Coordinates of C-alpha atoms in Angstrom, one line a residue:
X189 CA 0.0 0.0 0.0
X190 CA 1.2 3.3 -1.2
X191 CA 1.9 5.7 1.8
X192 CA -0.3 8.6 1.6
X193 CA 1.1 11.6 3.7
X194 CA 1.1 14.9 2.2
X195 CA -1.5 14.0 -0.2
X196 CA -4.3 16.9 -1.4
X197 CA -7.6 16.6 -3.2
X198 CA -9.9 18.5 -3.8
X199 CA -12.7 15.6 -3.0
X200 CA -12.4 13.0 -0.5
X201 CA -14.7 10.3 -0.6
X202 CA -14.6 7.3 2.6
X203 CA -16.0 3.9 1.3
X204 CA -16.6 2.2 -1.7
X205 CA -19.9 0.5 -1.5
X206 CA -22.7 1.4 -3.9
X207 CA -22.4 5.3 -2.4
X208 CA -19.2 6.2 -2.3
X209 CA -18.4 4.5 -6.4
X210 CA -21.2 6.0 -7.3
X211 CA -20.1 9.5 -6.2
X212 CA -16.6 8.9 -8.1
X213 CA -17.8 8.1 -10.6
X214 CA -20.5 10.4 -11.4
X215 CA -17.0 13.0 -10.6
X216 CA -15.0 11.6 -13.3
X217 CA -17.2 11.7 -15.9
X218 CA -18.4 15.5 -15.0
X219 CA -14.4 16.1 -14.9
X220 CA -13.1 16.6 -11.4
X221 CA -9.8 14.4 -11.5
X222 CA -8.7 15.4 -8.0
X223 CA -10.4 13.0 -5.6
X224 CA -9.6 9.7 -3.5
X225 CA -11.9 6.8 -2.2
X226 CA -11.1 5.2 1.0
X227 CA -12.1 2.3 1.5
X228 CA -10.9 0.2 4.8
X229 CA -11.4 -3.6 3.8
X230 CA -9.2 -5.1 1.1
X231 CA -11.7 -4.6 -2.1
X232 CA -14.8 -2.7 -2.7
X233 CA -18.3 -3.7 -2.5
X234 CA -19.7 -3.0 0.8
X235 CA -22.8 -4.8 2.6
X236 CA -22.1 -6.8 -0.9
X237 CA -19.2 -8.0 0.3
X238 CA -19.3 -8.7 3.6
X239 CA -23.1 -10.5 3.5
X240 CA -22.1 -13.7 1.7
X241 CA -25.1 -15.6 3.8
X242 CA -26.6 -18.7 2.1
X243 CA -29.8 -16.5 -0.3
X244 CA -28.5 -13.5 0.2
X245 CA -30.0 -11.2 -2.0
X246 CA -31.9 -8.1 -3.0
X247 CA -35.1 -6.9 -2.4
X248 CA -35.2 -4.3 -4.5
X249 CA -35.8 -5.0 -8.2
X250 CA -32.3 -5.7 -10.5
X251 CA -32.6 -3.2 -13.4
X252 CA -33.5 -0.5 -10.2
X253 CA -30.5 -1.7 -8.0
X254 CA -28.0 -0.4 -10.1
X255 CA -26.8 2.7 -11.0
X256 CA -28.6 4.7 -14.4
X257 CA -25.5 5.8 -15.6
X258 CA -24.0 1.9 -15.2
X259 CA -26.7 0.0 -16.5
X260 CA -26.6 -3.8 -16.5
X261 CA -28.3 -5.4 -19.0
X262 CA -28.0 -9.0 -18.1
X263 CA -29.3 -9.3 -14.5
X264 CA -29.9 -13.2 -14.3
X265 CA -33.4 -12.6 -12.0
X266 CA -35.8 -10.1 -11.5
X267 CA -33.9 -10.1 -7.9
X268 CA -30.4 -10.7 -8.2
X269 CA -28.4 -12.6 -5.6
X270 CA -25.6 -11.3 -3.3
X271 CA -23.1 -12.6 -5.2
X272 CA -24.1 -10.8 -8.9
X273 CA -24.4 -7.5 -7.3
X274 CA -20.9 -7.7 -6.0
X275 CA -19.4 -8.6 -9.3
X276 CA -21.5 -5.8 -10.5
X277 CA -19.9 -3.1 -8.1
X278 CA -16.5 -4.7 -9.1
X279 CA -16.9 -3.9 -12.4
X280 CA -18.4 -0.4 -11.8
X281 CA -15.5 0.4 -10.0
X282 CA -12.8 -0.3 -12.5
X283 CA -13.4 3.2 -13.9
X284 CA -12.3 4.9 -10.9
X285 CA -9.5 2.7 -9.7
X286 CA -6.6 4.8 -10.2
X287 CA -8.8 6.7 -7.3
X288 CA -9.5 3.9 -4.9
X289 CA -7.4 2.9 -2.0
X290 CA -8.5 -0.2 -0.9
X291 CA -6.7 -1.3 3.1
X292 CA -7.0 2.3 4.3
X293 CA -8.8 3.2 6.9
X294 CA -10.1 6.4 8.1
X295 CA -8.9 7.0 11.7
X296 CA -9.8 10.4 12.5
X297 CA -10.9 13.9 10.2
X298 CA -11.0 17.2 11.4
X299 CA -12.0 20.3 10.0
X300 CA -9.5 23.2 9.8
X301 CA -10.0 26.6 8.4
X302 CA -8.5 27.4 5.0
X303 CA -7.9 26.1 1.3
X304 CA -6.7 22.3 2.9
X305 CA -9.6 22.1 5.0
X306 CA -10.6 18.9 5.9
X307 CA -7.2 17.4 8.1
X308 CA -7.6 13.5 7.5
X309 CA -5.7 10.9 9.6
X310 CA -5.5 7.2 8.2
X311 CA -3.5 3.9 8.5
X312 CA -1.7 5.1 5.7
X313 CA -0.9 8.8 6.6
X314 CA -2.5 11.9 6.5
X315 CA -4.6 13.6 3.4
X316 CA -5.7 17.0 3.9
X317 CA -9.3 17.5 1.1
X318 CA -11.0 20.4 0.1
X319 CA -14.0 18.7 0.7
X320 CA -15.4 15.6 2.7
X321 CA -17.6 12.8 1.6
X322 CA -18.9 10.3 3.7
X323 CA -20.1 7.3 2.3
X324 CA -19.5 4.2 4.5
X325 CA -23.1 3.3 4.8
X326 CA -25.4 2.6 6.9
X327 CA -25.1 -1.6 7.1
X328 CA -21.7 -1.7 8.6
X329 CA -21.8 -2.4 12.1
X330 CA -23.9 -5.9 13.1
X331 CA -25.9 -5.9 16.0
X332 CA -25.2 -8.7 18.2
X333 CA -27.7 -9.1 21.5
X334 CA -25.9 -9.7 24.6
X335 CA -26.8 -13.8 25.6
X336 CA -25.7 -15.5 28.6
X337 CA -23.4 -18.6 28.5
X338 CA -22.7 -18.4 24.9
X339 CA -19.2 -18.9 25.3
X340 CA -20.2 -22.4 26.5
X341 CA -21.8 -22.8 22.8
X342 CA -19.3 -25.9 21.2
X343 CA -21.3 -25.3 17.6
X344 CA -20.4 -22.2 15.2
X345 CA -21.7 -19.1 15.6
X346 CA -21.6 -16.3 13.2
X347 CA -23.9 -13.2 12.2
X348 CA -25.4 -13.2 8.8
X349 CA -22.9 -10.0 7.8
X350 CA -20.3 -12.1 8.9
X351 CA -21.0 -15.4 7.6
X352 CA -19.1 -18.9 8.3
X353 CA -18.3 -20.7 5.8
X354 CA -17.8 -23.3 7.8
X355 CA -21.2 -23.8 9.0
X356 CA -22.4 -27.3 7.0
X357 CA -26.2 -27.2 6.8
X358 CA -26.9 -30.3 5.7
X359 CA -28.1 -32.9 8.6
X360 CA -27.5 -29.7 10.8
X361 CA -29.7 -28.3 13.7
X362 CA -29.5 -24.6 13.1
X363 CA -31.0 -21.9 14.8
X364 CA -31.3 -18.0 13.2
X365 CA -31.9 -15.4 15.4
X366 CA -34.2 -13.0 13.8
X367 CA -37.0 -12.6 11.3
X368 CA -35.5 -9.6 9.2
X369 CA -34.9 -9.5 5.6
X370 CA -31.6 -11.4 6.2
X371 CA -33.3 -14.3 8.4
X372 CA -36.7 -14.4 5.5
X373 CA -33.8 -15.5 3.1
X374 CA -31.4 -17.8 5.3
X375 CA -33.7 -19.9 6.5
X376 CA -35.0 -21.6 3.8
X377 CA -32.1 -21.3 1.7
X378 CA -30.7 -23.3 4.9
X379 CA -33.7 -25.6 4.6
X380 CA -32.8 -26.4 0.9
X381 CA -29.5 -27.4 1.8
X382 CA -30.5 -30.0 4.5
X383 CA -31.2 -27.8 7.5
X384 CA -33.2 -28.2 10.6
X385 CA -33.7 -24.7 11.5
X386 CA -35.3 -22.9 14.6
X387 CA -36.5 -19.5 14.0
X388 CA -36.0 -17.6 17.3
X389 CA -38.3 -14.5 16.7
X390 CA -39.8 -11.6 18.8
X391 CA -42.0 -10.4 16.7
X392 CA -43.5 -11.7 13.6
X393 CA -42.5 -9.9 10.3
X394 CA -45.4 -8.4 7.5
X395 CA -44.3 -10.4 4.1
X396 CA -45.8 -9.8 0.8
X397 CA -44.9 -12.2 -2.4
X398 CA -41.6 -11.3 -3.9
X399 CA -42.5 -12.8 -7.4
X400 CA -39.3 -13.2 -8.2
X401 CA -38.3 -15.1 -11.9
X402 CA -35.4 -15.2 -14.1
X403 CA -34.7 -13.0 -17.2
X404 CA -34.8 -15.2 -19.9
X405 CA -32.1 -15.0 -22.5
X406 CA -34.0 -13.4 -25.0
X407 CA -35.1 -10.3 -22.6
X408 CA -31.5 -10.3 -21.8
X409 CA -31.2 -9.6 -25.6
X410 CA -33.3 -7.4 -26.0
X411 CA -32.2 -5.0 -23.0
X412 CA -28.6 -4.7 -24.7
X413 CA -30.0 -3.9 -27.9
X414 CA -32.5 -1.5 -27.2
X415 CA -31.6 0.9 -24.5
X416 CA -34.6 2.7 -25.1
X417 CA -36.5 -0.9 -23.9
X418 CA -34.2 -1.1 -21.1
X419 CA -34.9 2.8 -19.7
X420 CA -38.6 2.2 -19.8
X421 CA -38.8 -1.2 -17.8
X422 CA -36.0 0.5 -15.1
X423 CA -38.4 3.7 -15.2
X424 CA -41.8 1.2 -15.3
X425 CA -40.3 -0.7 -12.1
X426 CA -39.1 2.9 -10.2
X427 CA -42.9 4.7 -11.0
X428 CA -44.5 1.6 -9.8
X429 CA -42.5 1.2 -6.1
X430 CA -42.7 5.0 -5.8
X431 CA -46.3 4.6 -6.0
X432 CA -46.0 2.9 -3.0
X433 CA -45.3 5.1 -0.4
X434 CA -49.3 6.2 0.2
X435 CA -49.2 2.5 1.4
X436 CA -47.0 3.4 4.6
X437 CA -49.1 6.5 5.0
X438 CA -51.9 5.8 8.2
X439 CA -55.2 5.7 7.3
X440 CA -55.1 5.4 3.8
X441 CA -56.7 3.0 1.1
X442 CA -53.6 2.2 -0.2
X443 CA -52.4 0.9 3.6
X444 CA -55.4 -0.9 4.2
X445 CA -54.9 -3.0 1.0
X446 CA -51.1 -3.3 1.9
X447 CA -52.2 -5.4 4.9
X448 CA -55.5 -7.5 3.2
X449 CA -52.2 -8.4 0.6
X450 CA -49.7 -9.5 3.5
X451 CA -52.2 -11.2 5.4
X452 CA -53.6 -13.2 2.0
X453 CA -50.1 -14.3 1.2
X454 CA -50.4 -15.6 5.4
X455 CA -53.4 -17.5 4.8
X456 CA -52.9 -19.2 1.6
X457 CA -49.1 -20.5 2.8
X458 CA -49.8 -21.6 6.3
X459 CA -52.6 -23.5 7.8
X460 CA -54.3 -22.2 10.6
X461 CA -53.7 -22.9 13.6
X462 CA -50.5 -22.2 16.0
X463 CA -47.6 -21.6 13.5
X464 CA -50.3 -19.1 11.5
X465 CA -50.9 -17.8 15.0
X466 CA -47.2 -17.0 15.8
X467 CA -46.5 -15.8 12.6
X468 CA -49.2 -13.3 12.8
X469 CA -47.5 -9.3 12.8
X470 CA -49.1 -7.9 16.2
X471 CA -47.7 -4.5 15.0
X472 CA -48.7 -2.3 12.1
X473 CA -48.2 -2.9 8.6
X474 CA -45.4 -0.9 7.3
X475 CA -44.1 -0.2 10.7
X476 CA -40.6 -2.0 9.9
X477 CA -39.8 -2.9 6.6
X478 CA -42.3 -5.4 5.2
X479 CA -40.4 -8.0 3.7
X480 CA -40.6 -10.2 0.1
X481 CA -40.0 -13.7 -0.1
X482 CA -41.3 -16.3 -1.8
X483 CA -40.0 -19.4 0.1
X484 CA -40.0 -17.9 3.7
X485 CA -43.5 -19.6 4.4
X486 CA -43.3 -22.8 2.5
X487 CA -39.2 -23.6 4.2
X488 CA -42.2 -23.2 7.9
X489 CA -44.8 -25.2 6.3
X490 CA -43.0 -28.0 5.4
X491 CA -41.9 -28.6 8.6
X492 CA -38.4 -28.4 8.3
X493 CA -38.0 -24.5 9.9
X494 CA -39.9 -24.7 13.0
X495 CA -41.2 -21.0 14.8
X496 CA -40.2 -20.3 18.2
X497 CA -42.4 -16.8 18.9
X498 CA -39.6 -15.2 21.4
X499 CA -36.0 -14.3 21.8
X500 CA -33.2 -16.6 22.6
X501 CA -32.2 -16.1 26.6
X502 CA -29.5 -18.2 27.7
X503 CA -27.2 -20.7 26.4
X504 CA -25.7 -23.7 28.3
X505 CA -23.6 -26.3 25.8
X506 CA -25.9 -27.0 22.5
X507 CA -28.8 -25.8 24.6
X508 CA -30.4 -22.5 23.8
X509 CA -33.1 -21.5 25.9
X510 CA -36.1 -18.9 24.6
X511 CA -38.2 -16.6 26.5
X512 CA -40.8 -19.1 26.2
X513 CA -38.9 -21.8 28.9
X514 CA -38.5 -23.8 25.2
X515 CA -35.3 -25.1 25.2
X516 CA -33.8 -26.1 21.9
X517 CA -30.5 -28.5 21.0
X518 CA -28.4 -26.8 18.1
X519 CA -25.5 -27.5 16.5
X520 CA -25.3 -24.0 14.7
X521 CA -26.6 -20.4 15.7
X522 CA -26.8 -17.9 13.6
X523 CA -28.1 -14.3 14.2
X524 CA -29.8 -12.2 11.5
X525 CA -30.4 -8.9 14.1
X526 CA -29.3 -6.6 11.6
X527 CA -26.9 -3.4 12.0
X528 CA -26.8 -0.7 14.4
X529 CA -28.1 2.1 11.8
X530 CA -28.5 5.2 14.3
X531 CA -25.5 6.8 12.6
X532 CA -22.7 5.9 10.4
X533 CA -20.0 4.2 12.1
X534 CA -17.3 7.2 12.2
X535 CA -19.4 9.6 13.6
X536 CA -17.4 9.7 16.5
X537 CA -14.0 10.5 14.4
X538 CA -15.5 12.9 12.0
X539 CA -14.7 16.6 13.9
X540 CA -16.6 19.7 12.9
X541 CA -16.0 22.9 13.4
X542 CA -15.1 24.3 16.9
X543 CA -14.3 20.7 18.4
X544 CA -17.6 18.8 18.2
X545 CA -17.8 15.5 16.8
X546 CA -20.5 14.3 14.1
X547 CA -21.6 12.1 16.9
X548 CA -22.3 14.4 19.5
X549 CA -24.5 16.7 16.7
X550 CA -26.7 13.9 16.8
X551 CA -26.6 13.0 20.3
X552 CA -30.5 12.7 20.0
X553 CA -30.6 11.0 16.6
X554 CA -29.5 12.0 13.1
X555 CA -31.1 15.5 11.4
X556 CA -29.2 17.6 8.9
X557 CA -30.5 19.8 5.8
X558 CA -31.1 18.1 2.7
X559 CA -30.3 14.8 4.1
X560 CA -26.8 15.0 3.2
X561 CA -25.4 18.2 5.3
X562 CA -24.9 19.1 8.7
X563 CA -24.6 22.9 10.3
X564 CA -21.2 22.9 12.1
X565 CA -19.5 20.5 9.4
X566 CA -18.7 22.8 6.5
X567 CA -17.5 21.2 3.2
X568 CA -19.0 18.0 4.0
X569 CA -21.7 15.7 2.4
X570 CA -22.8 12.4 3.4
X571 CA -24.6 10.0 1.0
X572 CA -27.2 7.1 2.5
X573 CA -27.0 9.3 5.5
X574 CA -30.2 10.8 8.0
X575 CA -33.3 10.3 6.3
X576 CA -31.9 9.2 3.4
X577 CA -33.4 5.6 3.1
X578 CA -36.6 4.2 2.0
X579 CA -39.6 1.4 3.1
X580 CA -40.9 1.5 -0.5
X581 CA -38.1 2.2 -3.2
X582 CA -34.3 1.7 -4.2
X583 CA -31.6 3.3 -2.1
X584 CA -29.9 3.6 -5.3
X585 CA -32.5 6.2 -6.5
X586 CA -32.1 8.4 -3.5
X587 CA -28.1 8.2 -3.9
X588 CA -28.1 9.1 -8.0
X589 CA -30.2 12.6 -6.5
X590 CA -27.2 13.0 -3.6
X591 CA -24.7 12.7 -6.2
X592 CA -26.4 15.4 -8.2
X593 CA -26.5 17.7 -5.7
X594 CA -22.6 16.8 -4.3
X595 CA -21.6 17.6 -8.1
X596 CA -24.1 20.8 -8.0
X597 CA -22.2 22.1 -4.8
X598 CA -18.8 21.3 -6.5
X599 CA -20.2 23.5 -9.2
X600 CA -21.4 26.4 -7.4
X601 CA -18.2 27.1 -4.8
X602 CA -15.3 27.3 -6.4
X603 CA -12.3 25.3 -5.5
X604 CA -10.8 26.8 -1.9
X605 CA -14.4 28.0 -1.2
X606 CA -16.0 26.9 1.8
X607 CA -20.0 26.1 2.4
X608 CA -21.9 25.4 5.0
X609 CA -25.8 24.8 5.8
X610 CA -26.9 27.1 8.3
X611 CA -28.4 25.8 11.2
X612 CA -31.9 27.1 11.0
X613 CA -31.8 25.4 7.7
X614 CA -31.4 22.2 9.0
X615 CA -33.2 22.3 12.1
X616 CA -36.7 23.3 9.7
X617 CA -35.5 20.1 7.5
X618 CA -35.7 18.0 10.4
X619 CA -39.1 19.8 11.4
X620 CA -40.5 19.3 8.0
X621 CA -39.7 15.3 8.6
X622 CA -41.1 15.0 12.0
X623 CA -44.4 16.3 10.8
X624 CA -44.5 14.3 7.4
X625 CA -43.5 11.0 9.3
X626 CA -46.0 11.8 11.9
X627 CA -48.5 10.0 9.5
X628 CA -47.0 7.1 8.8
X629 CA -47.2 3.6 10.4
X630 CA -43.7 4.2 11.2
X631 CA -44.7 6.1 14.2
X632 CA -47.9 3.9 14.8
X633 CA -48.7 2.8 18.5
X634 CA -46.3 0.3 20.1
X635 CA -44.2 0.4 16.8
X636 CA -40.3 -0.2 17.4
X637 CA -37.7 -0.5 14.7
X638 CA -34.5 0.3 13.5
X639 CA -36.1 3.6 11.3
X640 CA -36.2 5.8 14.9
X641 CA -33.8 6.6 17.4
X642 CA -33.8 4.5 20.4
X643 CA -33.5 7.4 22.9
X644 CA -36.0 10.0 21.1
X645 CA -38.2 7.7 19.2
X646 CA -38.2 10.3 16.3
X647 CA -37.8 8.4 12.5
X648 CA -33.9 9.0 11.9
X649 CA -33.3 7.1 8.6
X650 CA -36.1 6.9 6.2
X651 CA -37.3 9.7 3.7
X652 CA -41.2 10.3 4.0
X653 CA -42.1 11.1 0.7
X654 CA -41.6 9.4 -2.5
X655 CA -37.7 9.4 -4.2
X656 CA -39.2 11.6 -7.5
X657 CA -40.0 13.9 -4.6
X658 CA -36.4 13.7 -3.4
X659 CA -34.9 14.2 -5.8
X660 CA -36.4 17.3 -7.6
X661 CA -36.0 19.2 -4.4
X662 CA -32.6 18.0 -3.3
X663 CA -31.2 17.2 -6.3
X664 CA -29.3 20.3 -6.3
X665 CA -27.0 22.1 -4.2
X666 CA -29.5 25.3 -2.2
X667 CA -27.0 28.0 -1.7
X668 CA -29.3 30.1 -0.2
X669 CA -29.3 27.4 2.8
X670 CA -25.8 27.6 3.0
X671 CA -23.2 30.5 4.1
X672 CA -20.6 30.6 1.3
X673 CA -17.2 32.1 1.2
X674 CA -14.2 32.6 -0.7
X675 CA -11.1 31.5 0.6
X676 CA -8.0 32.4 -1.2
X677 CA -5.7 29.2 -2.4
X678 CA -2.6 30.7 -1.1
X679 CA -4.0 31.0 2.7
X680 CA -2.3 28.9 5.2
X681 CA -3.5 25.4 6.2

């Protein structure tokens, strides 16, 4: 690995997931040359890379999960796996990879005054950038619950972002903690494989059809030689999600037929009766993500993934013993309990301006103008950041508007200038989203989930409003939200 010290750019850009290649390379083709992408593991990717679980894959239409300005016209499914999307980020980022540094991690940046602003400590040396870009996502960090006598556990054990390859399902007793989008797809791709698996679950998910299929060869085809074909079905797929968000709005047709939808797909899978019973959402539809799958319900009713309606409380040996007083045998756990999404991972080593850290800003959960800046950090964007996410559509859509307005600010201060969102800019933002998400079922009565802040209960991560929405207000840099000032190149760092 090349030492970096002394390096400047103008543009620095941590990770190198779906945000942070996008952002390079939406900057190389507008013309800015003078940027880096940081990236701490040893190749890029992302949650791509590190979720390697048996069916890991997307839930989010291909031809939508993928960048417009990369298009892939060979997606094998409708929903491709893990492993397609990786090699598809691989390839994206062989345009930029004179600008990725791969092994290097971010261990501290700090905003200084002047034409070097941004003071960047890493395992390679310190960068100084004109501008900051955080893009390390929000899937990083796995949650793992805290469970007595696991040590004691003789079998693997492994979270789903941080999968074992070791783990042999077949003829295996193997128990998932969690009923998330990871778990819906583990379990019966563990069931396929030979698997006797014990679902430990608190709480029962909403799941609606995912209608997934392959692309035959002759749509393949057709979608390289017409691009025209190609933009349509990508826009068809994007207008019909979008439509969706009046389904996660409280009170609305479009809600009520959201649930008579999830709990059809219930009835016609499982029998009634206890399992039925225990997989029966006692929350609101649309409260957490509501999930797609296909085989999630047939993997319970064939017998060979068993239900157990509560949490996992103590372990002794192979033992594993539930809320319920159930105790269970297992030769493998496994735990799908997702990420801790309250704030990107290096909040606490990003430093703003007069000393506080991008962590202590959002002491009481994430807020920011825009959903990309904060008052305090100046020169800084971050992509997939507060509010930024959504229960409805593609990530990737919201990102593509970020980009635009990261290459709109680029545009609009000139190199050495600094910008800043003012702080009664983003504290109206953040206003504006309490009030708009005050409607939604992600707010319902006795609703919990990884969208809101565990401290404040205000929503933290998801957008309430469709992505068109997003991204003809905030696809562009607002200078009249920001203060904006000329600093001369020759001033001292």
């Amino acid at each position: 690995m090349t030492g970096l010290d002394g390096t400047h750019v103008r543009v620095l850009v941590v990770g190198a997931g779906f945000a942070g290649l996008g952002a390079a390379i939406r900057m190389r083709r507008s013309g800015e040359d003078s940027f880096l992408v940081l990236e701490q593991a040893d190749e890029v990717g992302g949650t791509w890379r590190d979720n390697t679980y048996p069916g890991v894959a997307c839930d989010v239409p291909s031809h939508l999960y993928s960048f417009s300005f990369a298009p892939k016209s060979d997606w094998k499914r409708r929903f491709a796996g893990g492993e397609e999307i990786r090699q598809y980020l691989r390839s994206c980022a062989e345009e930029v990879a004179e600008h990725i540094r791969c092994g290097t991690r971010l261990l501290s940046a700090e905003w200084r005054q002047g034409p070097r602003s941004w003071k960047v400590t890493t395992n390679a040396g310190t960068i100084t950038a004109g501008a900051l870009v955080l893009a390390s996502g929000r899937f990083s960090r796995p949650a793992l619950p805290t469970l007595p006598g696991l040590v004691t556990f003789p079998g693997r054990v492994c979270h789903t972002a941080r999968w074992d390859p070791r783990i042999v399902p077949e003829g295996a007793r193997i128990g998932v903690v969690g009923s998330g989008a990871s778990a819906v797809q583990a379990v019966p791709a563990l069931v396929g494989r030979g698997a006797q698996v014990t679902v430990f679950q608190r709480s029962a998910p909403w799941i609606l059809p995912k209608h997934d299929a392959a692309y035959g060869t002759a749509e393949q085809s057709v979608f390289a030689a017409d691009d025209d074909v190609r933009r349509d079905h990508r826009a068809e797929i994007f207008d019909e999600l979008d439509s969706a968000f009046e389904a996660r709005v409280l009170g609305s047709t479009a809600h009520t037929e959201l649930r008579r939808r999830a709990q059809d797909h219930l009835r016609r899978s499982i029998p009634a009766g206890p399992v039925r019973e225990a997989l029966t959402p006692a929350d609101e539809v649309g409260c957490r993500r509501v999930l797609l799958s296909d085989d999630f319900y047939p993997a319970v009713a064939s017998g060979a993934a068993a239900v157990e309606p509560s949490a996992p409380l103590a372990v002794q040996g192979r033992a594993v013993r539930a809320a319920s007083g159930r105790t269970y045998e297992l030769d493998a756990l496994v735990f799908a309990t997702g990420f801790d999404a309250s704030r990107p991972a290096i909040a606490s080593s990003i430093v703003g301006r007069g000393g506080e850290t991008l962590a202590e800003h959002w002491a009481d959960g994430m807020t920011s103008y825009g959903s990309t800046s904060v008052s305090g950090f100046p020169n800084c964007i971050i992509l997939g950041g507060p509010h930024a996410a959504l229960g409805h559509n593609s990530a990737v859509a919201m990102l593509e508007a970020q980009f635009d307005q990261l290459l709109s600010a680029l545009a609009s201060v000139p190199a050495g200038g600094v910008w800043e969102v003012r702080a009664e800019a983003e504290k109206a933002y953040t206003a504006m989203i309490d009030e708009r998400a005050a409607s939604t079922a992600w707010v319902s009565p006795g609703c919990r989930s990884w969208y809101r802040h565990g401290g404040t209960g205000r929503v933290t991560l998801l957008w309430p409003g469709t992505a068109q929405e997003y991204r003809r207000r905030f696809g562009v840099f607002h200078p009249e939200q920001h203060t904006i000032e000329q600093v001369a190149l020759g001033s001292s760092c």
